[in-house]
C-alpha cells in the first residue's frame, strides 16, 4: 500500500485549486440560470390558459425525470449537430441551470402558495395592477420564504458539478483525473477533491440552516 506523498500533493494542489474556481463558476452561473428559469416556470404554472400551463408542465416533468448526465451529453454531443455549439463550460452551465430550474420552480410555487390570501385580497382592494401585485406584494414575500430551500439546491448543484468532467470541463474532478493519469497516483488528488467539497458544502449547509431559522422567526 502506498503512503501519502505530501510533495506530490503540493505539486497537484495548484491545478486542483484552478479546478475549484471552475467548479465555483459553474455553480454560481448555473444557480443564477436555475433561479431565473425556475421563476419563469413557476409563473407559467399559474397562467390563466392551459395552453401555457400544459406545455410548460410537460417540459418541466421531462427535464426533472431524465438524468442530468444524459442532458449534459445531449447538449454537448447532440445539440452541435443542429448547428448550436457552445464551449464545455457554457454547456455545463446551461445543463445545470436547466435541470435545477425544474426543482426551483416547485420551490417558488410553494412560496407563492404560502402567501396568505389576505395579501391577494389587499392588493385587489387597492386596485393594484396585476404586475404591481406580483412584483411589490406577492413575489417579495414568496421569495423570502424560500431562500433557504433555494440555497440547499445551490449546494446540491455544487456537488453535481463533477458530472461536468464527462463533457471535458476542467473542474476539480477532471483536474484530479488528469493528474492521476499522468502520475498513476490517484489517492492524493481524489482525496483532496473530496476534502475541498466537504470544506465548502458543509459550512454552507450550516449557514442555510441558520438562515432558515432566522427567516422562520
mmCIF file of C-alpha atoms in Angstrom:
data_model
loop_
_atom_site.group_PDB
_atom_site.id
_atom_site.type_symbol
_atom_site.label_atom_id
_atom_site.label_comp_id
_atom_site.label_asym_id
_atom_site.label_seq_id
_atom_site.Cartn_x
_atom_site.Cartn_y
_atom_site.Cartn_z
ATOM 1 C CA UNK A 1 0.000 0.000 0.000
ATOM 2 C CA UNK A 2 1.366 3.398 -0.985
ATOM 3 C CA UNK A 3 1.944 6.019 1.688
ATOM 4 C CA UNK A 4 0.706 9.580 1.324
ATOM 5 C CA UNK A 5 3.086 11.673 -0.761
ATOM 6 C CA UNK A 6 2.980 15.237 0.557
ATOM 7 C CA UNK A 7 5.344 16.606 -2.085
ATOM 8 C CA UNK A 8 3.116 15.225 -4.839
ATOM 9 C CA UNK A 9 0.074 16.707 -3.085
ATOM 10 C CA UNK A 10 1.725 20.117 -3.122
ATOM 11 C CA UNK A 11 2.564 19.631 -6.792
ATOM 12 C CA UNK A 12 -1.028 18.943 -7.880
ATOM 13 C CA UNK A 13 -2.746 21.332 -5.460
ATOM 14 C CA UNK A 14 -2.487 24.430 -7.710
ATOM 15 C CA UNK A 15 -4.213 22.549 -10.545
ATOM 16 C CA UNK A 16 -6.932 21.368 -8.169
ATOM 17 C CA UNK A 17 -7.485 24.920 -6.931
ATOM 18 C CA UNK A 18 -7.816 26.133 -10.508
ATOM 19 C CA UNK A 19 -10.367 23.391 -10.974
ATOM 20 C CA UNK A 20 -12.128 24.609 -7.839
ATOM 21 C CA UNK A 21 -12.511 28.063 -9.389
ATOM 22 C CA UNK A 22 -14.115 26.495 -12.454
ATOM 23 C CA UNK A 23 -16.403 24.446 -10.193
ATOM 24 C CA UNK A 24 -17.474 27.551 -8.278
ATOM 25 C CA UNK A 25 -18.008 29.486 -11.516
ATOM 26 C CA UNK A 26 -20.198 26.736 -12.943
ATOM 27 C CA UNK A 27 -22.182 26.568 -9.697
ATOM 28 C CA UNK A 28 -22.686 30.334 -9.485
ATOM 29 C CA UNK A 29 -23.741 30.789 -13.112
ATOM 30 C CA UNK A 30 -25.845 27.630 -13.080
ATOM 31 C CA UNK A 31 -27.623 28.833 -9.945
ATOM 32 C CA UNK A 32 -28.456 32.207 -11.494
ATOM 33 C CA UNK A 33 -29.893 30.440 -14.530
ATOM 34 C CA UNK A 34 -31.816 27.960 -12.364
ATOM 35 C CA UNK A 35 -33.309 30.744 -10.225
ATOM 36 C CA UNK A 36 -34.375 32.792 -13.246
ATOM 37 C CA UNK A 37 -35.814 29.898 -15.247
ATOM 38 C CA UNK A 38 -37.434 28.394 -12.164
ATOM 39 C CA UNK A 39 -39.328 31.611 -11.547
ATOM 40 C CA UNK A 40 -40.467 31.666 -15.188
ATOM 41 C CA UNK A 41 -41.761 28.087 -14.877
ATOM 42 C CA UNK A 42 -43.498 28.849 -11.569
ATOM 43 C CA UNK A 43 -45.308 31.851 -13.023
ATOM 44 C CA UNK A 44 -46.220 29.872 -16.149
ATOM 45 C CA UNK A 45 -47.838 27.231 -13.929
ATOM 46 C CA UNK A 46 -50.271 29.941 -12.797
ATOM 47 C CA UNK A 47 -51.073 31.181 -16.293
ATOM 48 C CA UNK A 48 -54.812 31.558 -16.908
ATOM 49 C CA UNK A 49 -54.707 29.426 -20.067
ATOM 50 C CA UNK A 50 -53.945 25.724 -20.176
ATOM 51 C CA UNK A 51 -52.139 26.216 -23.497
ATOM 52 C CA UNK A 52 -49.326 27.732 -21.434
ATOM 53 C CA UNK A 53 -49.586 25.526 -18.337
ATOM 54 C CA UNK A 54 -49.617 22.174 -20.131
ATOM 55 C CA UNK A 55 -46.559 22.617 -22.406
ATOM 56 C CA UNK A 56 -44.535 24.121 -19.556
ATOM 57 C CA UNK A 57 -45.578 21.304 -17.249
ATOM 58 C CA UNK A 58 -44.582 18.721 -19.863
ATOM 59 C CA UNK A 59 -41.133 20.287 -20.337
ATOM 60 C CA UNK A 60 -40.528 20.547 -16.590
ATOM 61 C CA UNK A 61 -41.555 16.939 -15.952
ATOM 62 C CA UNK A 62 -39.422 15.679 -18.835
ATOM 63 C CA UNK A 63 -36.309 17.501 -17.622
ATOM 64 C CA UNK A 64 -36.893 16.563 -13.991
ATOM 65 C CA UNK A 65 -37.316 12.867 -14.797
ATOM 66 C CA UNK A 66 -34.276 12.432 -17.022
ATOM 67 C CA UNK A 67 -30.745 12.128 -15.612
ATOM 68 C CA UNK A 68 -28.573 15.223 -15.548
ATOM 69 C CA UNK A 69 -25.726 13.325 -17.195
ATOM 70 C CA UNK A 70 -27.944 12.390 -20.152
ATOM 71 C CA UNK A 71 -28.958 16.029 -20.535
ATOM 72 C CA UNK A 72 -25.320 17.129 -20.485
ATOM 73 C CA UNK A 73 -24.438 14.573 -23.153
ATOM 74 C CA UNK A 74 -27.371 15.740 -25.286
ATOM 75 C CA UNK A 75 -26.304 19.386 -25.040
ATOM 76 C CA UNK A 76 -22.632 18.601 -25.686
ATOM 77 C CA UNK A 77 -22.808 15.892 -28.346
ATOM 78 C CA UNK A 78 -26.255 16.100 -29.983
ATOM 79 C CA UNK A 79 -27.051 19.818 -29.987
ATOM 80 C CA UNK A 80 -23.988 20.719 -32.130
ATOM 81 C CA UNK A 81 -25.437 18.576 -34.936
ATOM 82 C CA UNK A 82 -28.184 21.208 -35.235
ATOM 83 C CA UNK A 83 -25.628 23.995 -35.592
ATOM 84 C CA UNK A 84 -25.663 25.179 -31.950
ATOM 85 C CA UNK A 85 -22.226 24.769 -30.406
ATOM 86 C CA UNK A 86 -21.114 26.039 -27.010
ATOM 87 C CA UNK A 87 -17.923 25.721 -25.002
ATOM 88 C CA UNK A 88 -17.809 22.853 -22.480
ATOM 89 C CA UNK A 89 -18.226 25.225 -19.531
ATOM 90 C CA UNK A 90 -21.144 27.065 -21.131
ATOM 91 C CA UNK A 91 -22.769 23.739 -21.951
ATOM 92 C CA UNK A 92 -22.320 22.643 -18.356
ATOM 93 C CA UNK A 93 -23.832 25.850 -17.000
ATOM 94 C CA UNK A 94 -26.843 25.513 -19.309
ATOM 95 C CA UNK A 95 -27.295 21.879 -18.325
ATOM 96 C CA UNK A 96 -27.055 22.553 -14.600
ATOM 97 C CA UNK A 97 -29.289 25.611 -14.795
ATOM 98 C CA UNK A 98 -31.963 23.938 -16.883
ATOM 99 C CA UNK A 99 -32.000 20.784 -14.752
ATOM 100 C CA UNK A 100 -32.196 22.549 -11.419
ATOM 101 C CA UNK A 101 -34.714 25.109 -12.661
ATOM 102 C CA UNK A 102 -37.321 22.339 -12.612
ATOM 103 C CA UNK A 103 -36.734 21.950 -8.878
ATOM 104 C CA UNK A 104 -36.535 25.646 -8.045
ATOM 105 C CA UNK A 105 -39.852 26.057 -9.887
ATOM 106 C CA UNK A 106 -41.512 23.861 -7.263
ATOM 107 C CA UNK A 107 -39.817 25.843 -4.509
ATOM 108 C CA UNK A 108 -41.123 29.111 -5.934
ATOM 109 C CA UNK A 109 -44.587 27.618 -6.381
ATOM 110 C CA UNK A 110 -44.644 26.536 -2.746
ATOM 111 C CA UNK A 111 -43.573 30.013 -1.684
ATOM 112 C CA UNK A 112 -46.282 31.659 -3.772
ATOM 113 C CA UNK A 113 -48.924 29.279 -2.436
ATOM 114 C CA UNK A 114 -47.753 30.122 1.073
ATOM 115 C CA UNK A 115 -48.527 33.833 0.751
ATOM 116 C CA UNK A 116 -51.613 34.498 2.909
ATOM 117 C CA UNK A 117 -54.831 35.031 0.927
ATOM 118 C CA UNK A 118 -55.251 38.359 2.694
ATOM 119 C CA UNK A 119 -52.300 39.735 0.744
ATOM 120 C CA UNK A 120 -54.031 38.984 -2.543
ATOM 121 C CA UNK A 121 -57.257 40.482 -1.224
ATOM 122 C CA UNK A 122 -55.488 43.624 -0.035
ATOM 123 C CA UNK A 123 -53.862 44.109 -3.433
ATOM 124 C CA UNK A 124 -57.256 43.690 -5.092
ATOM 125 C CA UNK A 125 -58.856 46.165 -2.678
ATOM 126 C CA UNK A 126 -56.170 48.716 -3.529
ATOM 127 C CA UNK A 127 -56.822 48.137 -7.254
ATOM 128 C CA UNK A 128 -53.168 47.378 -7.859
ATOM 129 C CA UNK A 129 -52.336 46.300 -11.415
ATOM 130 C CA UNK A 130 -51.547 42.605 -11.785
ATOM 131 C CA UNK A 131 -47.880 43.243 -12.467
ATOM 132 C CA UNK A 132 -47.631 45.522 -9.441
ATOM 133 C CA UNK A 133 -49.342 42.912 -7.285
ATOM 134 C CA UNK A 134 -46.758 40.322 -8.260
ATOM 135 C CA UNK A 135 -43.633 42.494 -8.084
ATOM 136 C CA UNK A 136 -44.478 44.546 -4.983
ATOM 137 C CA UNK A 137 -46.622 42.208 -2.874
ATOM 138 C CA UNK A 138 -46.503 38.513 -3.758
ATOM 139 C CA UNK A 139 -43.001 37.758 -5.011
ATOM 140 C CA UNK A 140 -41.073 39.597 -2.263
ATOM 141 C CA UNK A 141 -42.925 37.575 0.385
ATOM 142 C CA UNK A 142 -42.746 34.304 -1.539
ATOM 143 C CA UNK A 143 -39.025 34.539 -2.301
ATOM 144 C CA UNK A 144 -38.167 35.450 1.292
ATOM 145 C CA UNK A 145 -39.848 32.251 2.436
ATOM 146 C CA UNK A 146 -37.917 30.009 0.080
ATOM 147 C CA UNK A 147 -34.384 31.441 0.258
ATOM 148 C CA UNK A 148 -33.098 28.548 2.439
ATOM 149 C CA UNK A 149 -34.595 25.945 0.100
ATOM 150 C CA UNK A 150 -33.002 27.657 -2.887
ATOM 151 C CA UNK A 151 -29.701 27.667 -1.025
ATOM 152 C CA UNK A 152 -29.956 23.917 -0.496
ATOM 153 C CA UNK A 153 -30.298 23.431 -4.241
ATOM 154 C CA UNK A 154 -27.177 25.520 -4.782
ATOM 155 C CA UNK A 155 -25.311 23.090 -2.528
ATOM 156 C CA UNK A 156 -26.781 20.143 -4.424
ATOM 157 C CA UNK A 157 -25.711 21.709 -7.721
ATOM 158 C CA UNK A 158 -22.205 22.278 -6.354
ATOM 159 C CA UNK A 159 -21.961 18.570 -5.522
ATOM 160 C CA UNK A 160 -23.222 17.644 -9.006
ATOM 161 C CA UNK A 161 -20.556 19.666 -10.843
ATOM 162 C CA UNK A 162 -18.190 16.652 -11.092
ATOM 163 C CA UNK A 163 -20.527 15.413 -13.832
ATOM 164 C CA UNK A 164 -19.175 18.237 -15.982
ATOM 165 C CA UNK A 165 -15.900 16.307 -16.224
ATOM 166 C CA UNK A 166 -17.765 13.955 -18.586
ATOM 167 C CA UNK A 167 -18.008 16.791 -21.125
ATOM 168 C CA UNK A 168 -14.346 17.830 -20.706
ATOM 169 C CA UNK A 169 -14.898 20.748 -18.309
ATOM 170 C CA UNK A 170 -11.683 21.207 -16.307
ATOM 171 C CA UNK A 171 -13.341 21.230 -12.907
ATOM 172 C CA UNK A 172 -11.786 19.778 -9.768
ATOM 173 C CA UNK A 173 -12.556 16.177 -10.639
ATOM 174 C CA UNK A 174 -11.212 16.486 -14.190
ATOM 175 C CA UNK A 175 -8.023 18.079 -12.892
ATOM 176 C CA UNK A 176 -7.640 15.248 -10.374
ATOM 177 C CA UNK A 177 -8.286 12.660 -13.065
ATOM 178 C CA UNK A 178 -5.651 14.145 -15.366
ATOM 179 C CA UNK A 179 -3.131 14.420 -12.534
ATOM 180 C CA UNK A 180 -3.707 10.781 -11.634
ATOM 181 C CA UNK A 181 -3.393 9.674 -15.255
ATOM 182 C CA UNK A 182 -0.014 11.385 -15.549
ATOM 183 C CA UNK A 183 1.483 10.009 -12.328
ATOM 184 C CA UNK A 184 -0.611 6.879 -11.730
ATOM 185 C CA UNK A 185 -1.273 8.256 -8.260
ATOM 186 C CA UNK A 186 -4.977 8.854 -7.717
ATOM 187 C CA UNK A 187 -5.160 8.730 -3.929
ATOM 188 C CA UNK A 188 -3.888 12.234 -3.248
ATOM 189 C CA UNK A 189 -5.763 14.246 -5.915
ATOM 190 C CA UNK A 190 -9.094 12.442 -5.492
ATOM 191 C CA UNK A 191 -8.894 12.693 -1.696
ATOM 192 C CA UNK A 192 -8.081 16.405 -1.840
ATOM 193 C CA UNK A 193 -11.041 16.960 -4.163
ATOM 194 C CA UNK A 194 -13.340 15.207 -1.694
ATOM 195 C CA UNK A 195 -11.997 17.298 1.182
ATOM 196 C CA UNK A 196 -12.489 20.527 -0.757
ATOM 197 C CA UNK A 197 -16.093 19.604 -1.439
ATOM 198 C CA UNK A 198 -16.681 18.925 2.266
ATOM 199 C CA UNK A 199 -14.920 22.120 3.361
ATOM 200 C CA UNK A 200 -17.210 24.194 1.160
ATOM 201 C CA UNK A 201 -20.501 22.277 1.203
ATOM 202 C CA UNK A 202 -20.747 21.550 4.935
ATOM 203 C CA UNK A 203 -20.260 25.135 6.242
ATOM 204 C CA UNK A 204 -22.646 26.368 3.552
ATOM 205 C CA UNK A 205 -25.291 23.876 4.687
ATOM 206 C CA UNK A 206 -24.897 25.111 8.269
ATOM 207 C CA UNK A 207 -25.338 28.678 7.021
ATOM 208 C CA UNK A 208 -28.538 27.678 5.209
ATOM 209 C CA UNK A 209 -29.907 26.090 8.396
ATOM 210 C CA UNK A 210 -29.157 29.232 10.385
ATOM 211 C CA UNK A 211 -30.763 31.365 7.701
ATOM 212 C CA UNK A 212 -33.846 29.136 7.705
ATOM 213 C CA UNK A 213 -34.208 29.517 11.463
ATOM 214 C CA UNK A 214 -33.781 33.275 11.242
ATOM 215 C CA UNK A 215 -36.301 33.718 8.442
ATOM 216 C CA UNK A 216 -38.706 31.392 10.229
ATOM 217 C CA UNK A 217 -38.844 33.670 13.276
#
